Amino acid sequence: MSHNHGHSCNDESHDHDHSHGGVHSHDDDLTPAIQSSLYRHIEFDKIVTFNEATPGSGKTIIKKTWDERLDATTILESDADEQLLIYVPFTGDVRLHSILLRADPSPSSPRTLKLFINRDDIDFSAAADTPAIQTLEVPIQPPGEEVMELPVKRALFNNAHSITLFIEDNHSNGDEDVTSLSYLGFKGDFTQLRKDAVVAFYEAAANPADHKNLVPGAQYGSMGI
């Protein structure tokens, strides 16, 4: 489908490759979902979504907690055509295990999902032409299933400080210009804080020399970091 999005992802990450990972139901897996969730390591204010019909909706569905995964009051819908480009940065390096996705079992649900890491220079045209780190074929969500879990090849997603998701098409075979989803989450391991984040911690500390072993979440300096 042709594009006139006119957007470049200055904050986004991309790279290609193909794989059809299995899909797992996450309905009865609440505790493991929370334990391996990367939710608290996402930089929500820096999430960028292109071609969203409602500004900010991409960020909103990612900000939904696991307990809010069934909330359908806010959904992400594409605007000009069926494609969506979503940039998600983290506070440090992560090793991605899987993507959690919820969408209505309809032709508007995402089908081809291309994943890129650690790049901020891809627009829709480049996303279509550049080899992805991995490409997933997303099935239509089975009725009654709460969330689909889409495993990735973990070895390809080491040291990822950002992930960009390019939803290339939906299940309508070109008949439906709107792609929609209501929940998007990430599972994996948080490996380390980015160097620039460590510098920010030191600058915020009243006396950096007193805080040589900074711990995320600890109270340091006037910024409460």
mmCIF file of C-alpha atoms in Angstrom:
data_model
loop_
_atom_site.group_PDB
_atom_site.id
_atom_site.type_symbol
_atom_site.label_atom_id
_atom_site.label_comp_id
_atom_site.label_asym_id
_atom_site.label_seq_id
_atom_site.Cartn_x
_atom_site.Cartn_y
_atom_site.Cartn_z
ATOM 1 C CA MET A 1 0.000 0.000 0.000
ATOM 2 C CA SER A 2 1.443 3.394 -0.902
ATOM 3 C CA HIS A 3 2.411 5.889 1.763
ATOM 4 C CA ASN A 4 2.363 9.598 2.190
ATOM 5 C CA HIS A 5 3.148 9.686 5.894
ATOM 6 C CA GLY A 6 5.977 12.164 5.431
ATOM 7 C CA HIS A 7 7.465 11.197 8.779
ATOM 8 C CA SER A 8 10.972 10.227 9.722
ATOM 9 C CA CYS A 9 11.660 8.410 12.971
ATOM 10 C CA ASN A 10 14.366 10.520 14.459
ATOM 11 C CA ASP A 11 13.935 8.686 17.717
ATOM 12 C CA GLU A 12 13.586 5.234 16.311
ATOM 13 C CA SER A 13 15.387 1.975 15.892
ATOM 14 C CA HIS A 14 15.259 -0.567 13.127
ATOM 15 C CA ASP A 15 16.790 -3.699 11.515
ATOM 16 C CA HIS A 16 15.328 -6.793 9.719
ATOM 17 C CA ASP A 17 15.008 -10.622 9.392
ATOM 18 C CA HIS A 18 12.246 -13.169 9.160
ATOM 19 C CA SER A 19 10.875 -15.674 11.628
ATOM 20 C CA HIS A 20 7.574 -17.174 12.586
ATOM 21 C CA GLY A 21 7.693 -17.549 16.350
ATOM 22 C CA GLY A 22 5.028 -19.503 18.141
ATOM 23 C CA VAL A 23 2.205 -17.674 19.837
ATOM 24 C CA HIS A 24 1.337 -18.393 23.426
ATOM 25 C CA SER A 25 -1.707 -17.505 25.473
ATOM 26 C CA HIS A 26 -0.864 -15.422 28.504
ATOM 27 C CA ASP A 27 -4.215 -15.699 30.248
ATOM 28 C CA ASP A 28 -3.174 -17.791 33.267
ATOM 29 C CA ASP A 29 0.342 -16.474 33.623
ATOM 30 C CA LEU A 30 -0.037 -13.319 35.701
ATOM 31 C CA THR A 31 2.939 -13.675 38.056
ATOM 32 C CA PRO A 32 5.541 -14.615 35.392
ATOM 33 C CA ALA A 33 4.235 -11.772 33.229
ATOM 34 C CA ILE A 34 4.914 -9.269 35.972
ATOM 35 C CA GLN A 35 8.290 -10.763 36.928
ATOM 36 C CA SER A 36 9.749 -10.627 33.425
ATOM 37 C CA SER A 37 7.953 -7.491 32.287
ATOM 38 C CA LEU A 38 10.085 -4.642 30.955
ATOM 39 C CA TYR A 39 7.302 -2.166 31.800
ATOM 40 C CA ARG A 40 9.190 -0.200 34.468
ATOM 41 C CA HIS A 41 12.204 0.173 32.171
ATOM 42 C CA ILE A 42 10.324 1.895 29.332
ATOM 43 C CA GLU A 43 10.890 5.627 28.761
ATOM 44 C CA PHE A 44 7.224 6.396 28.182
ATOM 45 C CA ASP A 45 7.710 10.103 27.482
ATOM 46 C CA LYS A 46 9.973 9.284 24.528
ATOM 47 C CA ILE A 47 7.666 6.797 22.806
ATOM 48 C CA VAL A 48 6.891 7.904 19.241
ATOM 49 C CA THR A 49 4.099 6.492 17.073
ATOM 50 C CA PHE A 50 3.643 7.433 13.436
ATOM 51 C CA ASN A 51 0.356 7.241 11.514
ATOM 52 C CA GLU A 52 -1.768 6.996 14.652
ATOM 53 C CA ALA A 53 -5.316 8.256 14.194
ATOM 54 C CA THR A 54 -5.448 9.682 17.725
ATOM 55 C CA PRO A 55 -2.303 11.491 18.923
ATOM 56 C CA GLY A 56 -0.764 9.790 21.936
ATOM 57 C CA SER A 57 -2.737 6.554 21.593
ATOM 58 C CA GLY A 58 0.363 4.493 20.853
ATOM 59 C CA LYS A 59 1.965 5.646 24.072
ATOM 60 C CA THR A 60 -1.275 5.077 25.972
ATOM 61 C CA ILE A 61 -1.667 1.409 25.057
ATOM 62 C CA ILE A 62 1.965 0.754 26.047
ATOM 63 C CA LYS A 63 1.449 2.559 29.360
ATOM 64 C CA LYS A 64 -1.376 0.199 30.248
ATOM 65 C CA THR A 65 -0.320 -2.044 33.110
ATOM 66 C CA TRP A 66 -0.817 -5.801 32.983
ATOM 67 C CA ASP A 67 -3.959 -5.363 35.086
ATOM 68 C CA GLU A 68 -5.293 -2.968 32.435
ATOM 69 C CA ARG A 69 -4.585 -5.275 29.494
ATOM 70 C CA LEU A 70 -8.290 -5.895 28.825
ATOM 71 C CA ASP A 71 -9.214 -2.211 28.956
ATOM 72 C CA ALA A 72 -10.664 -1.310 25.558
ATOM 73 C CA THR A 73 -11.434 2.344 26.282
ATOM 74 C CA THR A 74 -8.220 3.349 24.500
ATOM 75 C CA ILE A 75 -6.998 1.638 21.352
ATOM 76 C CA LEU A 76 -4.331 2.428 18.798
ATOM 77 C CA GLU A 77 -5.653 2.797 15.258
ATOM 78 C CA SER A 78 -3.774 3.646 12.095
ATOM 79 C CA ASP A 79 -4.750 6.734 10.147
ATOM 80 C CA ALA A 80 -3.784 7.155 6.483
ATOM 81 C CA ASP A 81 -3.470 3.422 5.800
ATOM 82 C CA GLU A 82 -2.913 0.147 7.630
ATOM 83 C CA GLN A 83 0.707 0.758 8.631
ATOM 84 C CA LEU A 84 2.026 1.827 12.051
ATOM 85 C CA LEU A 85 5.545 2.652 13.186
ATOM 86 C CA ILE A 86 6.188 2.612 16.944
ATOM 87 C CA TYR A 87 9.466 3.551 18.644
ATOM 88 C CA VAL A 88 9.945 2.362 22.228
ATOM 89 C CA PRO A 89 13.109 3.366 24.147
ATOM 90 C CA PHE A 90 14.285 1.832 27.413
ATOM 91 C CA THR A 91 16.219 3.293 30.337
ATOM 92 C CA GLY A 92 19.014 0.815 29.689
ATOM 93 C CA ASP A 93 19.981 -2.247 27.710
ATOM 94 C CA VAL A 94 17.484 -5.089 27.599
ATOM 95 C CA ARG A 95 17.343 -8.585 26.188
ATOM 96 C CA LEU A 96 13.941 -8.989 24.615
ATOM 97 C CA HIS A 97 12.161 -12.328 25.090
ATOM 98 C CA SER A 98 8.722 -11.683 23.654
ATOM 99 C CA ILE A 99 6.104 -9.130 22.700
ATOM 100 C CA LEU A 100 2.647 -9.136 24.273
ATOM 101 C CA LEU A 101 -0.164 -7.954 22.036
ATOM 102 C CA ARG A 102 -3.922 -7.733 22.276
ATOM 103 C CA ALA A 103 -6.159 -6.952 19.298
ATOM 104 C CA ASP A 104 -9.741 -7.724 18.379
ATOM 105 C CA PRO A 105 -10.039 -10.935 16.307
ATOM 106 C CA SER A 106 -10.922 -9.037 13.142
ATOM 107 C CA PRO A 107 -9.379 -8.186 9.754
ATOM 108 C CA SER A 108 -8.006 -4.959 11.276
ATOM 109 C CA SER A 109 -5.656 -6.836 13.606
ATOM 110 C CA PRO A 110 -1.899 -6.631 12.856
ATOM 111 C CA ARG A 111 -0.397 -9.294 10.615
ATOM 112 C CA THR A 112 3.202 -8.546 9.564
ATOM 113 C CA LEU A 113 5.342 -7.147 12.399
ATOM 114 C CA LYS A 114 8.925 -6.122 11.655
ATOM 115 C CA LEU A 115 11.280 -5.427 14.561
ATOM 116 C CA PHE A 116 14.311 -3.135 14.640
ATOM 117 C CA ILE A 117 16.685 -2.232 17.472
ATOM 118 C CA ASN A 118 18.973 0.669 18.372
ATOM 119 C CA ARG A 119 18.318 2.931 15.395
ATOM 120 C CA ASP A 120 16.637 6.317 15.155
ATOM 121 C CA ASP A 121 16.763 6.980 11.433
ATOM 122 C CA ILE A 122 13.953 4.970 9.881
ATOM 123 C CA ASP A 123 10.793 6.269 8.265
ATOM 124 C CA PHE A 124 8.054 4.190 6.644
ATOM 125 C CA SER A 125 9.921 3.854 3.352
ATOM 126 C CA ALA A 126 13.118 2.689 5.035
ATOM 127 C CA ALA A 127 11.192 0.342 7.320
ATOM 128 C CA ALA A 128 9.675 -1.350 4.273
ATOM 129 C CA ASP A 129 13.016 -1.697 2.475
ATOM 130 C CA THR A 130 15.495 -2.338 5.301
ATOM 131 C CA PRO A 131 16.085 -5.892 6.543
ATOM 132 C CA ALA A 132 14.535 -6.218 9.994
ATOM 133 C CA ILE A 133 16.195 -7.887 12.964
ATOM 134 C CA GLN A 134 13.213 -10.235 12.903
ATOM 135 C CA THR A 135 9.841 -10.361 11.176
ATOM 136 C CA LEU A 136 6.873 -11.966 12.913
ATOM 137 C CA GLU A 137 3.639 -13.126 11.326
ATOM 138 C CA VAL A 138 0.968 -12.274 13.890
ATOM 139 C CA PRO A 139 -2.097 -14.523 13.816
ATOM 140 C CA ILE A 140 -5.621 -13.299 14.431
ATOM 141 C CA GLN A 141 -6.144 -13.524 18.161
ATOM 142 C CA PRO A 142 -8.266 -16.581 19.026
ATOM 143 C CA PRO A 143 -11.631 -15.623 20.568
ATOM 144 C CA GLY A 144 -11.475 -15.804 24.337
ATOM 145 C CA GLU A 145 -7.708 -15.419 24.493
ATOM 146 C CA GLU A 146 -6.704 -12.342 26.478
ATOM 147 C CA VAL A 147 -3.219 -11.578 25.167
ATOM 148 C CA MET A 148 -0.990 -13.125 22.528
ATOM 149 C CA GLU A 149 2.655 -13.667 23.398
ATOM 150 C CA LEU A 150 4.975 -13.475 20.397
ATOM 151 C CA PRO A 151 8.406 -14.953 21.205
ATOM 152 C CA VAL A 152 11.470 -13.518 19.462
ATOM 153 C CA LYS A 153 14.916 -14.971 18.791
ATOM 154 C CA ARG A 154 16.545 -13.785 21.993
ATOM 155 C CA ALA A 155 20.091 -13.905 20.658
ATOM 156 C CA LEU A 156 19.148 -11.210 18.122
ATOM 157 C CA PHE A 157 17.892 -8.823 20.783
ATOM 158 C CA ASN A 158 20.787 -8.534 23.230
ATOM 159 C CA ASN A 159 21.826 -5.028 24.330
ATOM 160 C CA ALA A 160 18.738 -3.371 22.895
ATOM 161 C CA HIS A 161 18.177 0.117 24.277
ATOM 162 C CA SER A 162 15.277 0.776 21.918
ATOM 163 C CA ILE A 163 12.867 -1.277 19.856
ATOM 164 C CA THR A 164 10.919 -0.101 16.855
ATOM 165 C CA LEU A 165 7.885 -2.018 15.677
ATOM 166 C CA PHE A 166 6.758 -1.663 12.080
ATOM 167 C CA ILE A 167 3.266 -3.062 11.569
ATOM 168 C CA GLU A 168 3.337 -3.440 7.823
ATOM 169 C CA ASP A 169 -0.178 -4.721 7.201
ATOM 170 C CA ASN A 170 -3.262 -6.298 8.744
ATOM 171 C CA HIS A 171 -5.370 -9.374 8.063
ATOM 172 C CA SER A 172 -7.736 -7.673 5.603
ATOM 173 C CA ASN A 173 -5.602 -8.414 2.513
ATOM 174 C CA GLY A 174 -5.728 -4.746 1.586
ATOM 175 C CA ASP A 175 -9.445 -4.239 2.101
ATOM 176 C CA GLU A 176 -9.185 -2.448 5.456
ATOM 177 C CA ASP A 177 -7.071 0.705 5.883
ATOM 178 C CA VAL A 178 -7.349 0.750 9.668
ATOM 179 C CA THR A 179 -5.107 -1.450 11.803
ATOM 180 C CA SER A 180 -5.987 -1.553 15.478
ATOM 181 C CA LEU A 181 -4.634 -2.971 18.733
ATOM 182 C CA SER A 182 -5.398 -2.251 22.376
ATOM 183 C CA TYR A 183 -2.410 -3.513 24.369
ATOM 184 C CA LEU A 184 1.311 -3.782 23.733
ATOM 185 C CA GLY A 185 3.875 -5.052 26.226
ATOM 186 C CA PHE A 186 7.381 -6.446 26.372
ATOM 187 C CA LYS A 187 9.007 -9.278 28.289
ATOM 188 C CA GLY A 188 12.715 -9.726 28.782
ATOM 189 C CA ASP A 189 15.736 -9.088 30.958
ATOM 190 C CA PHE A 190 16.997 -5.660 31.966
ATOM 191 C CA THR A 191 20.778 -5.908 31.679
ATOM 192 C CA GLN A 192 22.241 -2.530 32.505
ATOM 193 C CA LEU A 193 21.641 1.190 32.760
ATOM 194 C CA ARG A 194 22.677 3.273 29.783
ATOM 195 C CA LYS A 195 25.784 5.406 30.258
ATOM 196 C CA ASP A 196 23.883 8.634 29.643
ATOM 197 C CA ALA A 197 21.384 7.654 32.339
ATOM 198 C CA VAL A 198 24.240 7.013 34.778
ATOM 199 C CA VAL A 199 25.637 10.463 34.007
ATOM 200 C CA ALA A 200 22.209 11.956 34.694
ATOM 201 C CA PHE A 201 22.140 10.205 38.040
ATOM 202 C CA TYR A 202 25.510 11.654 38.999
ATOM 203 C CA GLU A 203 24.545 15.157 37.906
ATOM 204 C CA ALA A 204 21.364 14.972 39.973
ATOM 205 C CA ALA A 205 23.187 13.814 43.090
ATOM 206 C CA ALA A 206 24.108 16.465 45.648
ATOM 207 C CA ASN A 207 27.578 14.961 46.011
ATOM 208 C CA PRO A 208 28.393 12.457 43.270
ATOM 209 C CA ALA A 209 31.449 11.233 45.151
ATOM 210 C CA ASP A 210 29.164 9.902 47.865
ATOM 211 C CA HIS A 211 27.124 7.832 45.423
ATOM 212 C CA LYS A 212 29.552 5.628 43.558
ATOM 213 C CA ASN A 213 27.199 2.670 43.489
ATOM 214 C CA LEU A 214 23.991 4.155 42.184
ATOM 215 C CA VAL A 215 20.918 1.938 42.235
ATOM 216 C CA PRO A 216 17.873 2.604 40.023
ATOM 217 C CA GLY A 217 14.974 3.621 42.220
ATOM 218 C CA ALA A 218 17.130 4.782 45.122
ATOM 219 C CA GLN A 219 16.775 8.341 46.377
ATOM 220 C CA TYR A 220 19.631 10.536 45.267
ATOM 221 C CA GLY A 221 19.871 14.302 45.062
ATOM 222 C CA SER A 222 17.176 16.905 44.709
ATOM 223 C CA MET A 223 15.592 15.218 41.694
ATOM 224 C CA GLY A 224 14.726 12.162 43.752
ATOM 225 C CA ILE A 225 16.711 9.893 41.460
#
